[in-house]
Short mmCIF file of C-alpha atoms in Angstrom, two decimals:
data_model
loop_
_atom_site.label_atom_id
_atom_site.label_comp_id
_atom_site.label_asym_id
_atom_site.label_seq_id
_atom_site.Cartn_x
_atom_site.Cartn_y
_atom_site.Cartn_z
CA MET A 235 34.20 80.62 114.80
CA THR A 236 32.77 77.51 116.42
CA PRO A 237 29.01 77.62 117.00
CA PRO A 238 27.94 77.96 120.66
CA SER A 239 27.40 74.87 122.77
CA ASP A 240 23.69 75.69 123.20
CA THR A 241 22.97 75.17 119.50
CA PRO A 242 19.30 74.07 119.24
CA ALA A 243 18.93 70.34 118.88
CA ARG A 244 16.72 70.86 115.84
CA ARG A 245 19.81 71.87 113.87
CA LEU A 246 21.29 68.43 114.47
CA TRP A 247 18.27 66.40 113.35
CA PRO A 248 19.06 66.64 109.61
CA LEU A 249 22.57 65.35 110.38
CA TYR A 250 21.08 62.37 112.17
CA ALA A 251 18.77 61.90 109.17
CA ALA A 252 21.78 61.97 106.85
CA GLY A 253 23.40 59.22 108.90
CA PHE A 254 20.16 57.27 108.73
CA THR A 255 20.03 57.74 104.95
CA THR A 256 23.47 56.33 104.21
CA ALA A 257 22.91 53.38 106.57
CA PHE A 258 19.44 52.60 105.28
CA GLY A 259 20.57 52.88 101.67
CA ALA A 260 23.70 50.82 102.05
CA HIS A 261 22.31 47.97 104.12
CA GLY A 262 18.73 47.96 102.89
CA ILE A 263 20.04 47.11 99.44
CA ALA A 264 22.94 44.95 100.60
CA ALA A 265 20.77 42.68 102.72
CA ASN A 266 18.34 42.05 99.85
CA LEU A 267 20.59 41.82 96.80
CA GLY A 268 20.95 38.06 96.97
CA ALA A 269 17.23 37.37 97.27
CA GLY A 270 15.77 40.35 95.41
CA SER A 271 17.90 40.56 92.25
CA GLU A 272 18.60 37.07 90.99
CA ASP A 273 19.18 38.32 87.42
CA ALA A 274 22.05 40.58 88.56
CA VAL A 275 23.48 38.52 91.43
CA THR A 276 24.54 35.20 89.97
CA SER A 277 27.21 34.08 92.47
CA LEU A 278 28.73 34.85 95.86
CA LEU A 279 31.60 36.63 94.12
CA VAL A 280 29.18 38.90 92.26
CA LEU A 281 27.36 39.56 95.54
CA GLY A 282 30.67 40.43 97.20
CA GLY A 283 31.52 42.75 94.31
CA LEU A 284 28.22 44.61 94.55
CA LEU A 285 28.59 44.92 98.32
CA ALA A 286 32.12 46.25 97.90
CA LEU A 287 31.32 48.64 95.03
CA TYR A 288 29.44 51.13 97.23
CA ASP A 289 32.25 51.13 99.76
CA GLY A 290 34.98 51.11 97.13
CA ALA A 291 33.76 54.48 95.88
CA GLU A 292 33.83 55.77 99.44
CA VAL A 293 37.39 54.49 99.92
CA LEU A 294 38.59 56.68 97.06
CA LEU A 295 36.49 59.77 97.67
CA LYS A 296 35.84 60.24 101.40
CA PRO A 297 39.28 61.74 102.15
CA VAL A 298 38.83 64.07 99.18
CA PHE A 299 35.42 65.29 100.28
CA GLY A 300 36.53 65.50 103.92
CA THR A 301 39.36 67.84 102.95
CA LEU A 302 36.97 69.80 100.73
CA ALA A 303 34.61 70.22 103.69
CA ASP A 304 37.42 71.86 105.69
CA ARG A 305 38.16 74.17 102.78
CA VAL A 306 34.71 75.34 101.66
CA GLY A 307 32.59 74.37 104.66
CA ALA A 308 30.87 71.11 105.58
CA ARG A 309 27.32 72.30 104.83
CA PRO A 310 27.71 72.67 101.02
CA VAL A 311 29.38 69.26 100.82
CA LEU A 312 26.56 67.74 102.89
CA LEU A 313 23.87 69.22 100.64
CA GLY A 314 25.60 68.27 97.40
CA GLY A 315 26.11 64.71 98.54
CA LEU A 316 22.46 64.26 99.52
CA VAL A 317 21.25 65.59 96.17
CA ALA A 318 23.66 63.28 94.32
CA PHE A 319 22.46 60.31 96.41
CA ALA A 320 18.85 61.01 95.42
CA ALA A 321 19.86 61.26 91.74
CA ALA A 322 21.88 58.01 91.80
CA SER A 323 18.99 56.16 93.45
CA ALA A 324 16.57 57.50 90.85
CA LEU A 325 18.85 56.17 88.09
CA TYR A 326 18.06 52.51 88.79
CA ALA A 327 14.48 53.33 89.79
CA VAL A 328 13.91 54.68 86.27
CA ALA A 329 16.11 52.29 84.25
CA ASP A 330 15.37 49.05 86.18
CA ARG A 331 18.09 47.11 84.34
CA SER A 332 20.72 44.85 85.88
CA GLN A 333 23.65 46.76 84.39
CA TRP A 334 22.36 50.02 85.83
CA LEU A 335 22.36 48.46 89.30
CA TRP A 336 26.17 48.64 89.27
CA ALA A 337 26.11 52.28 88.14
CA ALA A 338 23.51 53.22 90.77
CA ARG A 339 25.46 51.58 93.59
CA LEU A 340 28.64 53.34 92.46
CA GLY A 341 26.80 56.68 92.35
CA GLN A 342 25.29 56.13 95.79
CA GLY A 343 28.72 55.33 97.21
CA ALA A 344 30.27 58.44 95.67
CA ALA A 345 27.45 60.59 97.05
CA ALA A 346 27.70 59.06 100.53
CA SER A 347 31.44 59.75 100.48
CA ALA A 348 30.52 63.45 100.38
CA PHE A 349 27.71 63.79 102.89
CA SER A 350 28.86 61.19 105.45
CA PRO A 351 32.18 62.83 106.55
CA ALA A 352 30.56 66.25 106.23
CA ALA A 353 27.80 65.19 108.63
CA SER A 354 30.37 63.77 111.09
CA ALA A 355 32.39 66.99 110.98
CA LEU A 356 29.25 69.06 111.61
CA VAL A 357 28.28 66.84 114.56
CA ALA A 358 31.70 67.57 116.07
CA ARG A 359 31.57 71.31 115.28
CA LEU A 360 28.06 71.78 116.66
CA ASN A 361 28.79 70.08 120.00
CA PRO A 362 31.24 71.03 122.77
CA ALA A 363 34.28 68.84 123.42
CA ALA A 364 32.87 67.53 126.71
CA LYS A 365 29.88 66.03 124.91
CA GLN A 366 31.61 64.37 121.96
CA GLY A 367 30.84 60.86 123.23
CA ARG A 368 27.15 61.63 123.66
CA ALA A 369 27.03 63.44 120.30
CA PHE A 370 28.53 60.59 118.32
CA GLY A 371 26.56 58.06 120.32
CA THR A 372 23.34 59.81 119.29
CA TYR A 373 24.50 60.12 115.68
CA GLY A 374 25.41 56.44 115.71
CA PHE A 375 22.05 55.57 117.24
CA TYR A 376 20.12 57.04 114.33
CA LYS A 377 22.56 55.53 111.87
CA SER A 378 21.90 52.18 113.51
CA ILE A 379 18.17 52.75 113.13
CA GLY A 380 18.90 52.94 109.42
CA TYR A 381 20.85 49.71 109.65
CA THR A 382 17.94 48.16 111.57
CA LEU A 383 15.17 49.23 109.22
CA GLY A 384 17.27 48.73 106.10
CA PRO A 385 17.25 44.91 105.99
CA LEU A 386 13.73 44.62 107.43
CA LEU A 387 11.90 47.39 105.56
CA GLY A 388 14.08 46.76 102.52
CA GLY A 389 12.93 43.14 102.53
CA VAL A 390 9.30 44.23 102.71
CA LEU A 391 9.75 46.72 99.84
CA VAL A 392 11.56 44.16 97.68
CA TRP A 393 8.83 41.62 98.43
CA ALA A 394 6.12 44.16 97.52
CA GLY A 395 7.62 45.76 94.43
CA GLY A 396 11.06 44.39 93.71
CA LEU A 397 14.43 46.10 94.08
CA ARG A 398 13.19 49.00 91.96
CA LEU A 399 10.70 50.08 94.65
CA LEU A 400 13.49 50.20 97.22
CA PHE A 401 15.47 52.56 94.98
CA VAL A 402 12.38 54.76 94.51
CA VAL A 403 12.08 55.11 98.29
CA LEU A 404 15.80 55.93 98.61
CA ALA A 405 15.55 58.63 95.95
CA GLY A 406 12.70 60.28 97.82
CA LEU A 407 14.49 59.94 101.17
CA GLY A 408 17.66 61.60 99.86
CA ALA A 409 15.67 64.50 98.39
CA VAL A 410 13.68 65.09 101.58
CA VAL A 411 16.77 65.08 103.82
CA ALA A 412 18.55 67.46 101.44
CA VAL A 413 15.70 69.99 101.68
CA TRP A 414 15.55 69.56 105.47
CA ALA A 415 19.29 70.16 105.81
CA LEU A 416 19.07 73.22 103.57
CA ILE A 417 16.46 74.73 105.89
CA ALA A 418 17.72 73.67 109.34
CA VAL A 419 21.50 73.16 109.29
CA PRO A 420 23.35 76.41 110.01
CA ARG A 421 26.21 77.73 107.90
CA VAL A 422 29.42 76.75 109.67
CA PRO A 423 32.27 78.71 108.11
CA PRO A 424 35.60 76.95 107.61
CA LEU A 425 38.21 77.77 110.25
CA PRO A 426 41.59 79.31 109.41
CA ARG A 427 44.14 76.58 108.78
CA ALA A 428 47.90 76.59 109.10
CA ARG A 429 49.81 75.38 106.07
CA GLN A 430 50.16 71.59 106.08
CA THR A 431 52.72 69.64 104.08
CA VAL A 432 52.36 66.06 102.92
CA VAL A 433 54.88 65.08 105.60
CA ASP A 434 52.77 66.78 108.28
CA LEU A 435 49.67 64.93 107.10
CA ALA A 436 51.48 61.58 106.99
CA ARG A 437 52.88 62.13 110.48
CA ARG A 438 49.44 62.95 111.88
CA LEU A 439 47.78 59.96 110.22
CA ALA A 440 50.58 57.64 111.37
CA ASP A 441 50.11 58.67 115.00
CA PRO A 442 48.62 55.88 117.17
CA VAL A 443 46.07 58.43 118.38
CA PHE A 444 44.62 58.24 114.86
CA LEU A 445 45.59 54.70 113.85
CA VAL A 446 44.21 52.77 116.83
CA PRO A 447 40.60 54.09 116.71
CA THR A 448 40.58 53.93 112.91
CA ALA A 449 41.80 50.31 112.84
CA ALA A 450 39.12 49.36 115.37
CA LEU A 451 36.47 51.15 113.30
CA ALA A 452 37.66 49.30 110.19
CA GLY A 453 37.43 45.93 111.94
CA ALA A 454 33.98 46.66 113.32
CA THR A 455 32.72 47.82 109.94
CA ALA A 456 34.09 44.70 108.25
CA ALA A 457 32.15 42.54 110.69
CA LEU A 458 29.03 44.68 110.25
CA SER A 459 29.17 44.55 106.45
CA VAL A 460 29.74 40.80 106.41
CA GLY A 461 26.92 40.29 108.88
CA VAL A 462 24.44 42.32 106.86
CA GLY A 463 25.51 40.91 103.52
CA PHE A 464 26.12 37.24 104.29
CA LEU A 465 23.97 36.35 107.28
CA PRO A 466 20.93 36.44 104.95
CA VAL A 467 22.73 33.85 102.81
CA SER A 468 23.16 31.67 105.89
CA GLY A 469 19.53 32.27 106.81
CA SER A 470 18.37 31.34 103.33
CA ALA A 471 20.38 28.10 103.57
CA ALA A 472 18.50 27.41 106.82
CA GLY A 473 15.17 27.80 105.00
CA LEU A 474 14.29 31.36 106.08
CA GLY A 475 12.46 33.71 103.69
CA THR A 476 13.41 37.26 102.67
CA VAL A 477 11.44 39.05 105.37
CA ALA A 478 12.56 36.58 108.05
CA THR A 479 16.24 36.95 107.16
CA GLY A 480 15.86 40.73 107.08
CA ALA A 481 14.31 40.65 110.54
CA ALA A 482 17.06 38.38 111.87
CA VAL A 483 19.83 40.59 110.52
CA SER A 484 18.05 43.67 111.91
CA VAL A 485 18.85 42.29 115.36
CA LEU A 486 22.45 43.25 114.59
CA ALA A 487 21.65 46.89 113.98
CA ALA A 488 19.10 47.03 116.81
CA CYS A 489 21.77 45.92 119.29
CA ALA A 490 24.16 48.53 117.92
CA ALA A 491 21.45 51.20 118.22
CA VAL A 492 20.81 50.38 121.88
CA VAL A 493 24.50 50.25 122.83
CA GLN A 494 25.87 53.33 121.06
CA PRO A 495 24.23 56.14 123.07
CA ARG A 496 25.02 54.34 126.33
CA ALA A 497 28.64 53.85 125.31
CA GLY A 498 28.96 57.52 124.41
CA ARG A 499 27.49 58.67 127.72
CA ALA A 500 29.73 56.26 129.62
CA LEU A 501 32.79 57.70 127.87
CA ASP A 502 31.82 61.30 128.70
CA ALA A 503 31.19 60.32 132.33
CA GLY A 504 34.54 58.52 132.62
CA ARG A 505 32.96 55.12 133.28
CA ILE A 506 34.77 53.54 130.34
CA THR A 507 38.02 54.28 128.54
CA VAL A 508 38.50 54.30 124.79
CA ARG A 509 41.04 51.46 124.92
CA ALA A 510 38.88 49.17 127.07
CA GLY A 511 35.82 49.83 124.93
CA LEU A 512 37.62 49.15 121.66
CA VAL A 513 39.19 45.91 122.93
CA THR A 514 35.85 44.66 124.26
CA GLY A 515 34.05 45.61 121.07
CA LEU A 516 36.51 43.78 118.81
CA SER A 517 36.33 40.69 121.02
CA LEU A 518 32.53 40.63 120.83
CA ALA A 519 32.51 41.11 117.05
CA ALA A 520 34.99 38.25 116.63
CA ALA A 521 32.82 36.04 118.85
CA GLY A 522 29.80 36.93 116.73
CA LEU A 523 31.53 35.83 113.55
CA GLY A 524 32.43 32.62 115.31
CA CYS A 525 28.75 32.07 116.10
CA ALA A 526 27.90 32.66 112.43
CA MET A 527 29.70 29.40 111.74
CA LEU A 528 26.96 27.56 113.66
CA PRO A 529 24.18 26.14 111.46
CA GLY A 530 20.57 27.32 111.55
CA LEU A 531 18.66 30.25 113.00
CA THR A 532 20.45 30.11 116.36
CA GLY A 533 23.81 30.84 114.79
CA VAL A 534 22.39 33.74 112.74
CA LEU A 535 20.73 35.37 115.77
CA LEU A 536 23.74 34.98 118.08
CA ALA A 537 26.06 36.33 115.39
CA ALA A 538 23.81 39.32 114.75
CA ALA A 539 23.52 40.19 118.44
CA LEU A 540 27.23 39.94 119.26
CA ILE A 541 28.38 41.79 116.14
CA GLY A 542 25.82 44.51 116.89
CA VAL A 543 26.94 44.99 120.49
CA GLY A 544 30.61 45.00 119.48
CA THR A 545 30.00 47.55 116.75
CA GLY A 546 27.89 49.65 119.11
CA LEU A 547 30.80 49.91 121.53
CA ILE A 548 33.47 50.70 118.96
CA THR A 549 31.74 53.29 116.77
CA PRO A 550 31.00 56.18 119.18
CA LEU A 551 34.21 55.66 121.16
CA GLY A 552 36.35 55.60 118.03
CA PHE A 553 34.83 58.73 116.51
CA ALA A 554 34.79 60.61 119.82
CA ALA A 555 38.48 59.82 120.31
CA LEU A 556 39.27 61.09 116.83
CA ALA A 557 37.23 64.27 117.26
CA SER A 558 38.79 65.13 120.63
CA SER A 559 42.35 64.65 119.34
CA THR A 560 41.96 66.58 116.07
CA PRO A 561 42.36 70.35 115.51
CA ARG A 562 38.87 71.62 114.73
CA GLU A 563 39.99 73.18 111.46
CA ARG A 564 41.04 69.68 110.28
CA LEU A 565 37.93 67.77 111.39
CA GLY A 566 36.70 67.11 107.87
CA GLN A 567 40.07 65.76 106.79
CA THR A 568 40.35 63.50 109.84
CA MET A 569 36.79 62.22 109.54
CA GLY A 570 37.31 61.57 105.84
CA ALA A 571 40.55 59.68 106.51
CA ALA A 572 38.93 57.70 109.32
CA GLU A 573 35.98 56.89 107.07
CA LEU A 574 38.53 55.67 104.52
CA GLY A 575 39.75 53.16 107.09
CA ARG A 576 36.18 52.11 107.80
CA GLU A 577 35.39 51.68 104.15
CA LEU A 578 38.49 49.57 103.61
CA GLY A 579 37.01 47.26 106.22
CA ASP A 580 33.55 47.60 104.73
CA ALA A 581 34.78 46.68 101.26
CA GLY A 582 37.52 44.26 102.31
CA GLY A 583 35.38 42.25 104.73
CA PRO A 584 32.83 41.07 102.14
CA LEU A 585 35.54 40.46 99.53
CA LEU A 586 37.60 38.40 101.97
CA VAL A 587 34.65 36.30 103.10
CA ALA A 588 33.38 35.89 99.53
CA GLY A 589 36.81 34.82 98.33
CA VAL A 590 37.21 32.22 101.06
CA ALA A 591 33.61 31.06 100.53
CA ALA A 592 34.24 30.60 96.81
CA ALA A 593 37.37 28.55 97.54
CA VAL A 594 35.98 26.53 100.45
CA THR A 595 32.67 27.38 102.17
CA LEU A 596 31.00 30.42 103.71
CA THR A 597 31.58 28.94 107.17
CA TYR A 598 35.34 29.18 106.71
CA GLY A 599 34.93 32.75 105.46
CA TYR A 600 33.34 33.74 108.76
CA GLY A 601 36.12 31.97 110.63
CA VAL A 602 38.96 33.73 108.82
CA LEU A 603 37.53 37.19 109.55
CA ALA A 604 36.85 36.20 113.18
CA VAL A 605 40.52 35.30 113.64
CA LEU A 606 41.66 38.60 112.11
CA LEU A 607 39.42 40.63 114.44
CA ALA A 608 40.54 38.63 117.47
CA CYS A 609 44.14 39.61 116.74
CA GLY A 610 43.36 43.23 117.70
CA PRO A 611 42.58 42.57 121.38
CA VAL A 612 45.51 40.15 121.61
CA VAL A 613 47.91 42.82 120.30
CA ALA A 614 46.44 45.39 122.70
CA VAL A 615 46.85 43.08 125.70
CA VAL A 616 50.43 42.17 124.74
CA ALA A 617 51.30 45.83 124.22
CA GLY A 618 49.82 46.69 127.62
CA VAL A 619 51.83 43.95 129.34
CA ARG A 620 55.04 45.15 127.68
CA ARG A 621 54.38 48.74 128.70
CA ARG A 622 53.81 47.70 132.31
CA GLY A 623 56.95 45.55 132.19
CA ALA A 624 59.00 48.43 130.85
CA ALA A 625 57.66 50.71 133.54
CA GLY A 626 58.64 48.14 136.18
CA VAL A 627 62.20 47.97 134.80
CA ARG A 628 62.51 51.71 135.06
#
């Protein structure tokens, strides 16, 4: 049975905190790897590999944990993932060796692949259908706060005590949120599910209702990951220090944090459609990557702002569209599959840019990803023109 629509807001706060945790952990470390761990990060390809490792684990495991959340309930998966995240963070905090950094990032990614789709499924279950845009906008807002504080506060922590101190803070954060969720998040029993074959699953995931929002989420996440991971490199080349580059990149997440709740409310009120929001968001993210090709602080700031606004539009609209079109007993599976698409972008974006940068320069890496993202709006416009043309023929 679905919980009532008047569920106290306090029950949602640990879910927002879980979103904050994964964002803060992922991007707080990612934005400071290049400057804070010179013994482990020896090249742009190594940096790209470390950035992709966290997300690579999520690519493999998020669909698995999403399906598990539908089967046993999202709350146990949420709690287990948070505990595992705290343990993985403590691994490097205790060992403090470069080889353990890879193991810790892999463990953090595996843990996030459990509690992230579980938190998304619970956000959908604990809110009525008419408020899905607002719900995911709020969830995205607090996740963006994690993105905002991650590079900035992460830079301060790395400056004060090295990368190890940042992992100590993450271990404590994961443990606190796990206890909070145990106390405040209600038990949401799994719903009865009709038998689903592999063909049924493939047909549902191949439906444009699923593919279009997921592809947009993947593109936005690729831009976000590249911005957080590589804009500090551009800033360092322009002579900026660790804290300054962290603050500049935090503009990206701050813009996303401001836009997401407003985008969600606009969707619920009918002031914006999913298609228009996704097309606009992809266009802005592509423009931001184009600005990243400009030298100096101006290019970094413009890139951060435009990527943040574009991501802020796409994220709540994409997830709200997925939640409203999915049977509630399959929410975990859908959110896990959608997160898989996001993580493909999150892992593929840095690898693509790093590969191009290694072959040519980082500037060309930004340009290649910008062109790929710009193809999305072009395809949408062409498809819309063809549909209108076909309707006119009829």
